[in-house]
PDB file of C-alpha atoms and ligand atoms in Angstrom:
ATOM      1  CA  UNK A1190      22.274 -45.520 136.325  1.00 68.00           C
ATOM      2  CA  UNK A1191      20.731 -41.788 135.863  1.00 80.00           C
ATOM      3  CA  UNK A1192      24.540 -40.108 137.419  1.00 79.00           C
ATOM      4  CA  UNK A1193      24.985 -38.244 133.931  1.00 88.00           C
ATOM      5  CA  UNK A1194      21.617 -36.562 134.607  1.00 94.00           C
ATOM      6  CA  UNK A1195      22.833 -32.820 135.105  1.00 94.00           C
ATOM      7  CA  UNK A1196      19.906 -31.236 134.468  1.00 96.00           C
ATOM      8  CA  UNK A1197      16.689 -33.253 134.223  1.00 97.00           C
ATOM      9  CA  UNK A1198      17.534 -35.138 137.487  1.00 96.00           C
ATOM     10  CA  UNK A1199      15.040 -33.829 140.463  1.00 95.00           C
ATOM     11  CA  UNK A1200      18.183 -33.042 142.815  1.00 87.00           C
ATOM     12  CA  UNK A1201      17.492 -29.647 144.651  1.00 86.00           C
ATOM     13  CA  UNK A1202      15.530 -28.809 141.980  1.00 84.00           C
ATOM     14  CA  UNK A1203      11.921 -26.970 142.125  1.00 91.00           C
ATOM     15  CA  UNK A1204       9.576 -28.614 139.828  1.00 96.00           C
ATOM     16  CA  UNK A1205       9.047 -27.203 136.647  1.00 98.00           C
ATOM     17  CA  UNK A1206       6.315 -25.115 135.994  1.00 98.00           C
ATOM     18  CA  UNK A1207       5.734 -24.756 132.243  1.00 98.00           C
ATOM     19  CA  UNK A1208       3.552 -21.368 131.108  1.00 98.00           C
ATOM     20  CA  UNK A1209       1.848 -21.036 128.184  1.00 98.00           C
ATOM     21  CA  UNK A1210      -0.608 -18.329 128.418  1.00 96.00           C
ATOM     22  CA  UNK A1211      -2.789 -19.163 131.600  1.00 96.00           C
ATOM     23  CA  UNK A1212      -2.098 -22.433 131.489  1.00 98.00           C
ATOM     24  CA  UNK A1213       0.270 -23.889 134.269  1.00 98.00           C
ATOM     25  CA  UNK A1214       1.744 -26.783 133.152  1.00 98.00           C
ATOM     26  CA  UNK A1215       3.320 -29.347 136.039  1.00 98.00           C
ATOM     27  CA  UNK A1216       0.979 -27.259 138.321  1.00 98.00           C
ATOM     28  CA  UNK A1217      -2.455 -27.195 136.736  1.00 97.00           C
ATOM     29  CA  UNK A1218      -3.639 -30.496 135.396  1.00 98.00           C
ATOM     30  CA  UNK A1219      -2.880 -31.195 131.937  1.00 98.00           C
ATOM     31  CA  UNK A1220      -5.653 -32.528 129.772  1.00 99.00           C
ATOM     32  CA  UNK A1221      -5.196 -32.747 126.475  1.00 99.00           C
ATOM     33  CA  UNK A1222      -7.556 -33.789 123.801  1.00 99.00           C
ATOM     34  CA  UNK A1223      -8.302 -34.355 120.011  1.00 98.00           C
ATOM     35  CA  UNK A1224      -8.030 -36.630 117.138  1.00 98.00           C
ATOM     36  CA  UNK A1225      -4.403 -38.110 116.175  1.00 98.00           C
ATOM     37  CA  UNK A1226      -4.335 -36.803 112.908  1.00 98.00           C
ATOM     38  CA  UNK A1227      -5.189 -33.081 111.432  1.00 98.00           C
ATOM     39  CA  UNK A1228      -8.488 -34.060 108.606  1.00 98.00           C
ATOM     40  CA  UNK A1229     -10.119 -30.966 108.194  1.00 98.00           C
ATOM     41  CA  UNK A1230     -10.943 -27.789 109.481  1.00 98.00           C
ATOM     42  CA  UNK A1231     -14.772 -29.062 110.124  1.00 98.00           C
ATOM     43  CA  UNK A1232     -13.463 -31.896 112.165  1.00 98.00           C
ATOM     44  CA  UNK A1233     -11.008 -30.130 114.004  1.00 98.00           C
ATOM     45  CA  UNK A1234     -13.308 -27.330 115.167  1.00 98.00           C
ATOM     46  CA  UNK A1235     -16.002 -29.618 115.897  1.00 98.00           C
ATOM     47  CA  UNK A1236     -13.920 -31.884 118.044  1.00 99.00           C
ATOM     48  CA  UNK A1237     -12.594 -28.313 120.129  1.00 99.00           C
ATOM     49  CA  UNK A1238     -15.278 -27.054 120.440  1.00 98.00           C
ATOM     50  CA  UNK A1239     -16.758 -30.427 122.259  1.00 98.00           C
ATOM     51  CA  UNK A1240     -14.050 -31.091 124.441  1.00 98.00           C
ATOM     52  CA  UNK A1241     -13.021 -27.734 125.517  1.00 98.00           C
ATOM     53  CA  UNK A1242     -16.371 -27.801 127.041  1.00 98.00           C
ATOM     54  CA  UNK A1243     -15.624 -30.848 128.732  1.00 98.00           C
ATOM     55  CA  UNK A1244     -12.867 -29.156 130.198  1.00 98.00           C
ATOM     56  CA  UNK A1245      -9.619 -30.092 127.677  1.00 98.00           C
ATOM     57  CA  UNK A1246      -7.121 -27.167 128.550  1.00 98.00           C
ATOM     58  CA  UNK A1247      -5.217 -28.164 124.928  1.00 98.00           C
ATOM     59  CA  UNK A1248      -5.352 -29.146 121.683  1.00 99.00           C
ATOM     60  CA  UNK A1249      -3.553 -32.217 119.544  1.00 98.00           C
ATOM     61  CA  UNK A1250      -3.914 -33.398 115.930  1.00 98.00           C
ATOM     62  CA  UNK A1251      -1.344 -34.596 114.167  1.00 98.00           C
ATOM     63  CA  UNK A1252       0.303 -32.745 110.883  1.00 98.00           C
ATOM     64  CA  UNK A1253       2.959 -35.420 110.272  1.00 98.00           C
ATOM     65  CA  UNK A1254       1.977 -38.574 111.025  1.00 97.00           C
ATOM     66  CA  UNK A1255       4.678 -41.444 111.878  1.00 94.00           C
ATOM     67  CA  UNK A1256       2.740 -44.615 109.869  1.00 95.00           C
ATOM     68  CA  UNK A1257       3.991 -48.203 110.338  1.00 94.00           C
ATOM     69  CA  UNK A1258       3.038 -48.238 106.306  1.00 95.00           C
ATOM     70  CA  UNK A1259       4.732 -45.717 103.692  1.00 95.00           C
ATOM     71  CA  UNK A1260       1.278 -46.303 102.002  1.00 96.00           C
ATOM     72  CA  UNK A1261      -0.886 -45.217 104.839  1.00 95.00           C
ATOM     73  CA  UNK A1262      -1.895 -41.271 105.002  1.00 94.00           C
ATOM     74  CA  UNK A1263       1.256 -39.608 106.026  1.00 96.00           C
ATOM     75  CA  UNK A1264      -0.507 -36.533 107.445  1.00 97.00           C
ATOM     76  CA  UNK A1265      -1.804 -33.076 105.780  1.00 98.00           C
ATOM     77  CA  UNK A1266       1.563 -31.400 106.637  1.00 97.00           C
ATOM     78  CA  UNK A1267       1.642 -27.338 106.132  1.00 98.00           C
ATOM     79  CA  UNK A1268      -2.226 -27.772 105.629  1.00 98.00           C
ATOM     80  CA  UNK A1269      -2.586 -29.526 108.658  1.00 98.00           C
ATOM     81  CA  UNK A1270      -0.695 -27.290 110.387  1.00 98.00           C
ATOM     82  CA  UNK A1271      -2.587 -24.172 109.517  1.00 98.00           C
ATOM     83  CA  UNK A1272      -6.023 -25.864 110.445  1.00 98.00           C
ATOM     84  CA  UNK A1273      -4.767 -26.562 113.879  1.00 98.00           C
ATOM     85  CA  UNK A1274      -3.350 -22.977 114.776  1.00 98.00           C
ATOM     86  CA  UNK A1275      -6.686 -21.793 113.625  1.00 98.00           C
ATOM     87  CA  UNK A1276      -9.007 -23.841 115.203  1.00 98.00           C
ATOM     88  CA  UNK A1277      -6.489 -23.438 118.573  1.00 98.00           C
ATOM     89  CA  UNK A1278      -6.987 -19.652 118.149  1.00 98.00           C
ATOM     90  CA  UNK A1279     -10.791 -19.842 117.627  1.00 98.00           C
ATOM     91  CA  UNK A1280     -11.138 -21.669 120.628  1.00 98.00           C
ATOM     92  CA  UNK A1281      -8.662 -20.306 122.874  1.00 98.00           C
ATOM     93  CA  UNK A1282      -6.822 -23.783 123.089  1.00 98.00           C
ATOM     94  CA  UNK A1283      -2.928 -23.767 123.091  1.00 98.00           C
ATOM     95  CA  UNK A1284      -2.225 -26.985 120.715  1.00 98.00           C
ATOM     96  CA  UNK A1285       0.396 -29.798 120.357  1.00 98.00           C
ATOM     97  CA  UNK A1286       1.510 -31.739 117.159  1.00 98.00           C
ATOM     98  CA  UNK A1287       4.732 -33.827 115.989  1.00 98.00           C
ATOM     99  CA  UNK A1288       7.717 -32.935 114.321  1.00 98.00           C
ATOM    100  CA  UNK A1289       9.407 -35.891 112.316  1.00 97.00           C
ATOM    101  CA  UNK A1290      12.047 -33.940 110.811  1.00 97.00           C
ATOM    102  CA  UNK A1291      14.834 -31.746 112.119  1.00 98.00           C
ATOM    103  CA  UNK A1292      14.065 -29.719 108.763  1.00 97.00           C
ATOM    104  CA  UNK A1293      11.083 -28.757 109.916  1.00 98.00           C
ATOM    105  CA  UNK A1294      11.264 -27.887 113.654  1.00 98.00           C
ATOM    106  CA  UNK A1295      12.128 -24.056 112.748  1.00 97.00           C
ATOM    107  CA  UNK A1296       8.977 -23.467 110.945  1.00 97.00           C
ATOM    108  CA  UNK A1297       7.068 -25.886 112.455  1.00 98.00           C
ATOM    109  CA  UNK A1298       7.181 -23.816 115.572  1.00 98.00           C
ATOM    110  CA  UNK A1299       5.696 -21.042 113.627  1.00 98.00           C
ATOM    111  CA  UNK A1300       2.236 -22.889 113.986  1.00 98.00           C
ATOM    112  CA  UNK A1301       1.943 -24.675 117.259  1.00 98.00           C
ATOM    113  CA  UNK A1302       2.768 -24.000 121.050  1.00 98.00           C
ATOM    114  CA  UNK A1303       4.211 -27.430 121.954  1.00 98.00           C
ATOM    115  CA  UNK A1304       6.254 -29.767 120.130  1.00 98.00           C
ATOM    116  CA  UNK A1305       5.645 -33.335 120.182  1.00 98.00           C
ATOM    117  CA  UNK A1306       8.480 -35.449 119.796  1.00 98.00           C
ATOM    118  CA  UNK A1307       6.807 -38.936 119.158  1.00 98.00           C
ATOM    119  CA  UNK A1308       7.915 -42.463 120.908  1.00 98.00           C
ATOM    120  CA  UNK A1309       9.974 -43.931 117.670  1.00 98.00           C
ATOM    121  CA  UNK A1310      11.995 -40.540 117.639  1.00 98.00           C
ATOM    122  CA  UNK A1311      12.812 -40.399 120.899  1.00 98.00           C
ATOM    123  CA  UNK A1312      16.065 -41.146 120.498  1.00 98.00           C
ATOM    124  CA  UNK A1313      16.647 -39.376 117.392  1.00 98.00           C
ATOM    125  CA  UNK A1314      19.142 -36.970 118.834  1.00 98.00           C
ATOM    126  CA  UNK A1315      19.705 -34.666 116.034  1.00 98.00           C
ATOM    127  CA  UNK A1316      15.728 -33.820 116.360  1.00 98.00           C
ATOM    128  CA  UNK A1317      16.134 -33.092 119.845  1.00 98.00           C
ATOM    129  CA  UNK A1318      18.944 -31.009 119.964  1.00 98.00           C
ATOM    130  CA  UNK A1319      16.910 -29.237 117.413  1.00 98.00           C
ATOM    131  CA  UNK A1320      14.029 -28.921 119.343  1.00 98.00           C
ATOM    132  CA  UNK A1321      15.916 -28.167 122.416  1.00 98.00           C
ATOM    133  CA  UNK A1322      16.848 -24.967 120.121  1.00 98.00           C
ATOM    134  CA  UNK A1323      13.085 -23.929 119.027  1.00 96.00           C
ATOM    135  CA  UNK A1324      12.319 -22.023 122.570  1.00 91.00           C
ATOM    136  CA  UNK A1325       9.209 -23.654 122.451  1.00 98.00           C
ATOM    137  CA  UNK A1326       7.951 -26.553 125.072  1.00 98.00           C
ATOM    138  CA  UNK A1327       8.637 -30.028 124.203  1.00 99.00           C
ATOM    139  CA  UNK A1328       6.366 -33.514 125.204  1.00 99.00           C
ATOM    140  CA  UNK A1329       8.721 -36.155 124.924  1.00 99.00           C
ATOM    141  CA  UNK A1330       7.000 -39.474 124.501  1.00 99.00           C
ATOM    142  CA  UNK A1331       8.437 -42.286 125.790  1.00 98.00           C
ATOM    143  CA  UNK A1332      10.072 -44.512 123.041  1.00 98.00           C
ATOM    144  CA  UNK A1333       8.552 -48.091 122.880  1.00 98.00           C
ATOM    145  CA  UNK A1334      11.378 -49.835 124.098  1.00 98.00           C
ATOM    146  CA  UNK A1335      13.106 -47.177 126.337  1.00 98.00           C
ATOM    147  CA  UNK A1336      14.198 -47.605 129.290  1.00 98.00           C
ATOM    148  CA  UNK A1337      13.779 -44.795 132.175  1.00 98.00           C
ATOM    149  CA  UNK A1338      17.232 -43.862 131.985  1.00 97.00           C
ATOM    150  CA  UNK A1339      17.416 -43.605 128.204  1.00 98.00           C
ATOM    151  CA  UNK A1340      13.761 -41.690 128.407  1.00 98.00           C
ATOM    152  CA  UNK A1341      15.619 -39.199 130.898  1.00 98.00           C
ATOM    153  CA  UNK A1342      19.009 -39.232 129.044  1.00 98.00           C
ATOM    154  CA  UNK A1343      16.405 -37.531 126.081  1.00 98.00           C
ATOM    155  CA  UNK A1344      15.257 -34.824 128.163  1.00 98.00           C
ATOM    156  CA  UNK A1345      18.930 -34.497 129.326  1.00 98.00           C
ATOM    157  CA  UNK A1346      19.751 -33.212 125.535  1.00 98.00           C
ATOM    158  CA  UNK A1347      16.491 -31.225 124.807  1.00 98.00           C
ATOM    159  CA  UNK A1348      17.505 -29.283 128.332  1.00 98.00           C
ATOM    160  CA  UNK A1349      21.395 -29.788 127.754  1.00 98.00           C
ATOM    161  CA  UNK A1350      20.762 -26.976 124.639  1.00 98.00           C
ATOM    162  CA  UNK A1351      18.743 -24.380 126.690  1.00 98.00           C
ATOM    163  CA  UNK A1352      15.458 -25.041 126.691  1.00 98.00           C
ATOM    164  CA  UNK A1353      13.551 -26.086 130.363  1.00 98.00           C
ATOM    165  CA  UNK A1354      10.442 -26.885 129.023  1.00 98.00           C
ATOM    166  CA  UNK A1355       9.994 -30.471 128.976  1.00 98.00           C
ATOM    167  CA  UNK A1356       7.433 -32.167 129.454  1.00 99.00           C
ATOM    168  CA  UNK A1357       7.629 -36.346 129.866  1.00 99.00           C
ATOM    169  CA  UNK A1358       5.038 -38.010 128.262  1.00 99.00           C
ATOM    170  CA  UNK A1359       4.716 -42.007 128.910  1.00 99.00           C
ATOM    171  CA  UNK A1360       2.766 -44.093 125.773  1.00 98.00           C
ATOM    172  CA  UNK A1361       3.634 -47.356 126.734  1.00 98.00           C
ATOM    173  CA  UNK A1362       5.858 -49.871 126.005  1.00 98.00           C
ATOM    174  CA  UNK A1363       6.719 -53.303 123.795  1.00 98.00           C
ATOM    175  CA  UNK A1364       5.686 -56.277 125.646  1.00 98.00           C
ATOM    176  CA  UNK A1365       5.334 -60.104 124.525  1.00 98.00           C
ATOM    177  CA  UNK A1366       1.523 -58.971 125.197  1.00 98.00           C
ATOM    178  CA  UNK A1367      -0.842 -58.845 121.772  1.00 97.00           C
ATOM    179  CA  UNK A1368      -4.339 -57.805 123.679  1.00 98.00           C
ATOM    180  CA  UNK A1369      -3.448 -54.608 123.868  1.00 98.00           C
ATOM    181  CA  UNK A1370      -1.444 -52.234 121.373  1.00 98.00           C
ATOM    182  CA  UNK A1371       1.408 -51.549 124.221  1.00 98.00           C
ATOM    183  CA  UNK A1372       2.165 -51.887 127.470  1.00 98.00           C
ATOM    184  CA  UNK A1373       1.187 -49.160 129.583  1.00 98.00           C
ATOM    185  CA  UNK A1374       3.736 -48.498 132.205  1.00 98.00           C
ATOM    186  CA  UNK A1375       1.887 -46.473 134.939  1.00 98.00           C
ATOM    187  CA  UNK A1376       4.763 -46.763 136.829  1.00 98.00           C
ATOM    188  CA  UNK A1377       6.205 -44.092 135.185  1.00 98.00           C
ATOM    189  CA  UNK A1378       3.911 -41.521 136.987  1.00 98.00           C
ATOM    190  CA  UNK A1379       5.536 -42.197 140.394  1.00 98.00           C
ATOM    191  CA  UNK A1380       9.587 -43.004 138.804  1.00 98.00           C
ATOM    192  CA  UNK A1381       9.229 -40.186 137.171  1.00 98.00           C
ATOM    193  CA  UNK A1382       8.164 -37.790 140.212  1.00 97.00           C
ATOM    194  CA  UNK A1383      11.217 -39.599 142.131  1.00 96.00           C
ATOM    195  CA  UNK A1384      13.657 -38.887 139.529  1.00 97.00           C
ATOM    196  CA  UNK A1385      13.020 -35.411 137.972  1.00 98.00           C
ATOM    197  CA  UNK A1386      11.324 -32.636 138.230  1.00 98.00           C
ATOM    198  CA  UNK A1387       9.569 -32.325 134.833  1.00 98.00           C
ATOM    199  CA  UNK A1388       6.400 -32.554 134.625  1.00 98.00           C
ATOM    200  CA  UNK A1389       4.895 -36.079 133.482  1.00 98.00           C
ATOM    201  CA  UNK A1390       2.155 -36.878 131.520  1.00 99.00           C
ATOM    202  CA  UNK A1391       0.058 -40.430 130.423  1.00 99.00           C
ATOM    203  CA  UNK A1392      -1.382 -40.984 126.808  1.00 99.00           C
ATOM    204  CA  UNK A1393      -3.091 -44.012 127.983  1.00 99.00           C
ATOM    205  CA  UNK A1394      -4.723 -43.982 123.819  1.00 99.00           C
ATOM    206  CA  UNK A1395      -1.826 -45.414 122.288  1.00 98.00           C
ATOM    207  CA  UNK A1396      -0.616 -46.978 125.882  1.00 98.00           C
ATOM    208  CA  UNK A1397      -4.070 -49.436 124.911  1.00 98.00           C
ATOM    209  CA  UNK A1398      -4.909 -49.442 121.899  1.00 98.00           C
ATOM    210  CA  UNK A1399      -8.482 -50.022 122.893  1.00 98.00           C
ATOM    211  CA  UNK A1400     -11.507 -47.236 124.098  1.00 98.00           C
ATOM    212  CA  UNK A1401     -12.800 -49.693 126.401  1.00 98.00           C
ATOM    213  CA  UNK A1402      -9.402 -49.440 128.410  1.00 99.00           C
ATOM    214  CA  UNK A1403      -8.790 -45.788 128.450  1.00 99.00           C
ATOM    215  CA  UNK A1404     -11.063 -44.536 131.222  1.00 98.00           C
ATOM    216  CA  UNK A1405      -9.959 -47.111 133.597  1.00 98.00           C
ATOM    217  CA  UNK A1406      -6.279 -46.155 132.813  1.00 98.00           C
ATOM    218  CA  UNK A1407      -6.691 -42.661 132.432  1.00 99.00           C
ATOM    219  CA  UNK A1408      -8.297 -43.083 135.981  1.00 99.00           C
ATOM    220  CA  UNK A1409      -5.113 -45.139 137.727  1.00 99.00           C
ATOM    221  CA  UNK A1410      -2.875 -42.154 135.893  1.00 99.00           C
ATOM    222  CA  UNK A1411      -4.797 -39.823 137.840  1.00 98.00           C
ATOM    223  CA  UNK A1412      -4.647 -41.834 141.083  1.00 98.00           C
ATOM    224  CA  UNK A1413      -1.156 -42.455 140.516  1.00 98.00           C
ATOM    225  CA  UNK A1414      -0.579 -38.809 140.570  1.00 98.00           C
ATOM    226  CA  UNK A1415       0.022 -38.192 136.960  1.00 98.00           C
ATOM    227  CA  UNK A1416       0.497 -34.415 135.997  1.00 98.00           C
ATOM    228  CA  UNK A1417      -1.865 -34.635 133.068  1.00 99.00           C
ATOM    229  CA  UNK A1418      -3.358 -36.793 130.165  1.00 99.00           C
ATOM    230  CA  UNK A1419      -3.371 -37.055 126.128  1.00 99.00           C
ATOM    231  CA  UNK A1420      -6.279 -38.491 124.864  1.00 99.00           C
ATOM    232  CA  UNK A1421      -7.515 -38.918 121.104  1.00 99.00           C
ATOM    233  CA  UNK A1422     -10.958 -37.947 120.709  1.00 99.00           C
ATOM    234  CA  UNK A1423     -12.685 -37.233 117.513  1.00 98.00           C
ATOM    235  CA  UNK A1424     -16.294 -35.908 116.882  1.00 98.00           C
ATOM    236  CA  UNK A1425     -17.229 -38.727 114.199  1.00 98.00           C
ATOM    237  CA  UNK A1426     -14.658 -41.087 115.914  1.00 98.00           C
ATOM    238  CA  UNK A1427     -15.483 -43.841 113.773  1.00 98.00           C
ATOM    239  CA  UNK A1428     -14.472 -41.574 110.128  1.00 98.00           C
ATOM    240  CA  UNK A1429     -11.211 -40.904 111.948  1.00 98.00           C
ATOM    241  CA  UNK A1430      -8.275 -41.835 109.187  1.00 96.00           C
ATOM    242  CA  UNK A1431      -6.147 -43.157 111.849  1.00 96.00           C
ATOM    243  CA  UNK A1432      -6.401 -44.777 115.123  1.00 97.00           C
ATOM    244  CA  UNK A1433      -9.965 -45.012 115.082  1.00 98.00           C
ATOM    245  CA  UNK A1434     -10.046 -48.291 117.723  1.00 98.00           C
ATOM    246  CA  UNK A1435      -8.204 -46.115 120.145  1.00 98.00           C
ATOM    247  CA  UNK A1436     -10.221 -42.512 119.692  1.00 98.00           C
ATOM    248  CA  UNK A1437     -12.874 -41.426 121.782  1.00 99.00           C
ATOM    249  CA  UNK A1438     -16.033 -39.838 121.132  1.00 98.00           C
ATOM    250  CA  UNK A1439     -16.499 -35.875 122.421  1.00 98.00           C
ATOM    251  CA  UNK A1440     -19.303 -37.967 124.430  1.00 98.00           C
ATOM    252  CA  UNK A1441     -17.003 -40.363 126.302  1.00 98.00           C
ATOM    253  CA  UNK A1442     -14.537 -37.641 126.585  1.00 99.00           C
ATOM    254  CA  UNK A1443     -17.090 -35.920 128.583  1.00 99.00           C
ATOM    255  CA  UNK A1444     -18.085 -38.295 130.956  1.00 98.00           C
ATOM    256  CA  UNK A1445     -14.457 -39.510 131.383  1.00 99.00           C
ATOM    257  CA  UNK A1446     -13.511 -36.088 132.052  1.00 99.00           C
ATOM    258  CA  UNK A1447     -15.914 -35.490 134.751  1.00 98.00           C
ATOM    259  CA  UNK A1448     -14.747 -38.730 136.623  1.00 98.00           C
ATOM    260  CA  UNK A1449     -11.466 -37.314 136.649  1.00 98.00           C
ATOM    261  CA  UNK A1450     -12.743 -34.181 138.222  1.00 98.00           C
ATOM    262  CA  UNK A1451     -14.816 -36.106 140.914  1.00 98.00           C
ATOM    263  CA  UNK A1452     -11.523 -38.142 141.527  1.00 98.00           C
ATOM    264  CA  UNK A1453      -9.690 -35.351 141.867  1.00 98.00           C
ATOM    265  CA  UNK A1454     -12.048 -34.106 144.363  1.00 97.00           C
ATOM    266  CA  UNK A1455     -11.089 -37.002 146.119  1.00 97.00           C
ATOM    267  CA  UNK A1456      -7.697 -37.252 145.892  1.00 97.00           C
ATOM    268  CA  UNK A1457      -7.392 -33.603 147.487  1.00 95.00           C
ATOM    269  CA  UNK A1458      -9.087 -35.010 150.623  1.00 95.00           C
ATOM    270  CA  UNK A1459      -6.763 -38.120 151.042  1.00 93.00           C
TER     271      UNK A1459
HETATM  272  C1  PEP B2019       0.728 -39.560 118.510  1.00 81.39           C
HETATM  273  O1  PEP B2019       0.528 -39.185 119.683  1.00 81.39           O
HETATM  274  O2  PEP B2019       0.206 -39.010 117.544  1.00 81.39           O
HETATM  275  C2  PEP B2019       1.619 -40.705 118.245  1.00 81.39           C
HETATM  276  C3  PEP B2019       1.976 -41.042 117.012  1.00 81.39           C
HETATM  277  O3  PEP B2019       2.004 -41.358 119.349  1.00 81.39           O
HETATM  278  P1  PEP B2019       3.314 -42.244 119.635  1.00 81.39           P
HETATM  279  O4  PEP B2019       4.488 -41.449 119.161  1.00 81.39           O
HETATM  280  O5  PEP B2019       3.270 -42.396 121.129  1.00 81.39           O
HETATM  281  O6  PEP B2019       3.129 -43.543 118.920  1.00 81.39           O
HETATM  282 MN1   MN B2020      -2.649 -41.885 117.101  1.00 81.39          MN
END
């Protein structure tokens, strides 16, 4: 099943460490924070400010966003873009955003120190041959009806063209289940530390659908062992333009953040 893994298989492999700046990524725990899509400059500082006091180590906000409608807002692009690097410089916070189009990885990398590669374009292989080009990290999400194989057989192409830094990033998946938004698969923590060495990361937001759920999963990702977390969080959650019913205050962020510190505490002493 994973035999044409030459590269992202764990093997003899050492696991990947993934530096950007101080940050030690596979090594240092991950968590990410901020809203899912790029508004404006107020709301983007706001929100980093907040949560990199609540101990976020990076940034997100999406410039392009993928939207099940072609009516819905499709993002603030270049704008968007530009916001994010400067709020991320401001505040000393690497950041992460999506790249939709293989047009736009080149410049795109201009503005942000991870690409995201988002769970419907997993699979796009043109894109991530293109991003396995940029020589700049990649989170791979999950696609929503991927299987771990076809997950790994993604990172296989992003590392197949040179570039190591990949980081796995599970979002759930498509169940016959309606409560939530998908299905998350926390089982992906512990495959994925059996399989490869890349780093893996939960995004238990879009894995619910619901703020309610999110500290409790975000909570069994850390138990599980997960490497880090993406979480939306906004400062006036309920203005957010997308994915409001999923996005955390700077508040909850907080207090869910501590928890996972205290947990961690734990976990060291198991
Ligand atoms: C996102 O993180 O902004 C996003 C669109 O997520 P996904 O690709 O997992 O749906
Ligand atoms: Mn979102």
């Amino acid at each position: 099943m994973f035999e044409n893994l030459k590269l992202a298989s764990l093997g003899e492999n050492k696991k990947t460490i993934i530096k950007i700046g101080d940050l030690k990524i596979g090594k240092d725990f991950l968590l990410i924070a901020g809203p899912c899509t790029v508004e404006s400059e107020e709301q983007m500082l706001q929100t980093a400010i907040e949560v990199k006091k609540a101990g976020a180590k990076m940034l997100r906000g999406g410039a392009f966003k993928p939207r099940t409608s072609p009516y819905a807002f499709q993002g603030l692009g270049l704008k968007g873009l530009k916001i994010l690097q400067k709020v991320g410089k401001k505040t000393g916070l690497p950041v992460v955003s999506e790249v939709l189009d293989t047009k736009d990885v080149s410049w795109v990398c201009e503005y942000v120190d991870v690409l995201q590669i988002g769970a419907r374009n997993m699979q796009n292989f043109s894109l991530l041959k293109e991003v396995g080009k940029a020589g700049k990290p990649v989170l791979l999400k999950r696609g929503m009806f991927s299987t771990f194989s076809e997950w790994l057989n993604c990172a296989e192409y992003i590392l197949n063209e040179g570039n190591p830094n990949v980081i796995l990033c599970e979002r759930g998946i498509r169940s016959f289940e309606t409560y939530t938004r998908n299905t998350l698969d926390l089982s992906a923590v512990p495959v994925m530390k059996e399989l490869t060495h890349l780093p893996i990361i939960v995004d238990p937001s879009h894995g619910t659908g619901k703020i309610s759920l999110i500290p409790a999963m975000s909570l069994a990702a850390v138990s599980a062992g997960v490497d880090g977390l993406m979480l939306e969080v906004h400062y006036k959650p309920q203005e957010a333009t997308s994915d409001k019913e999923q996005t955390l205050s700077t508040k909850e962020f907080a207090k869910l953040s501590a928890k996972i510190k205290k947990l961690q505490t734990f976990m060291k002493k198991l």
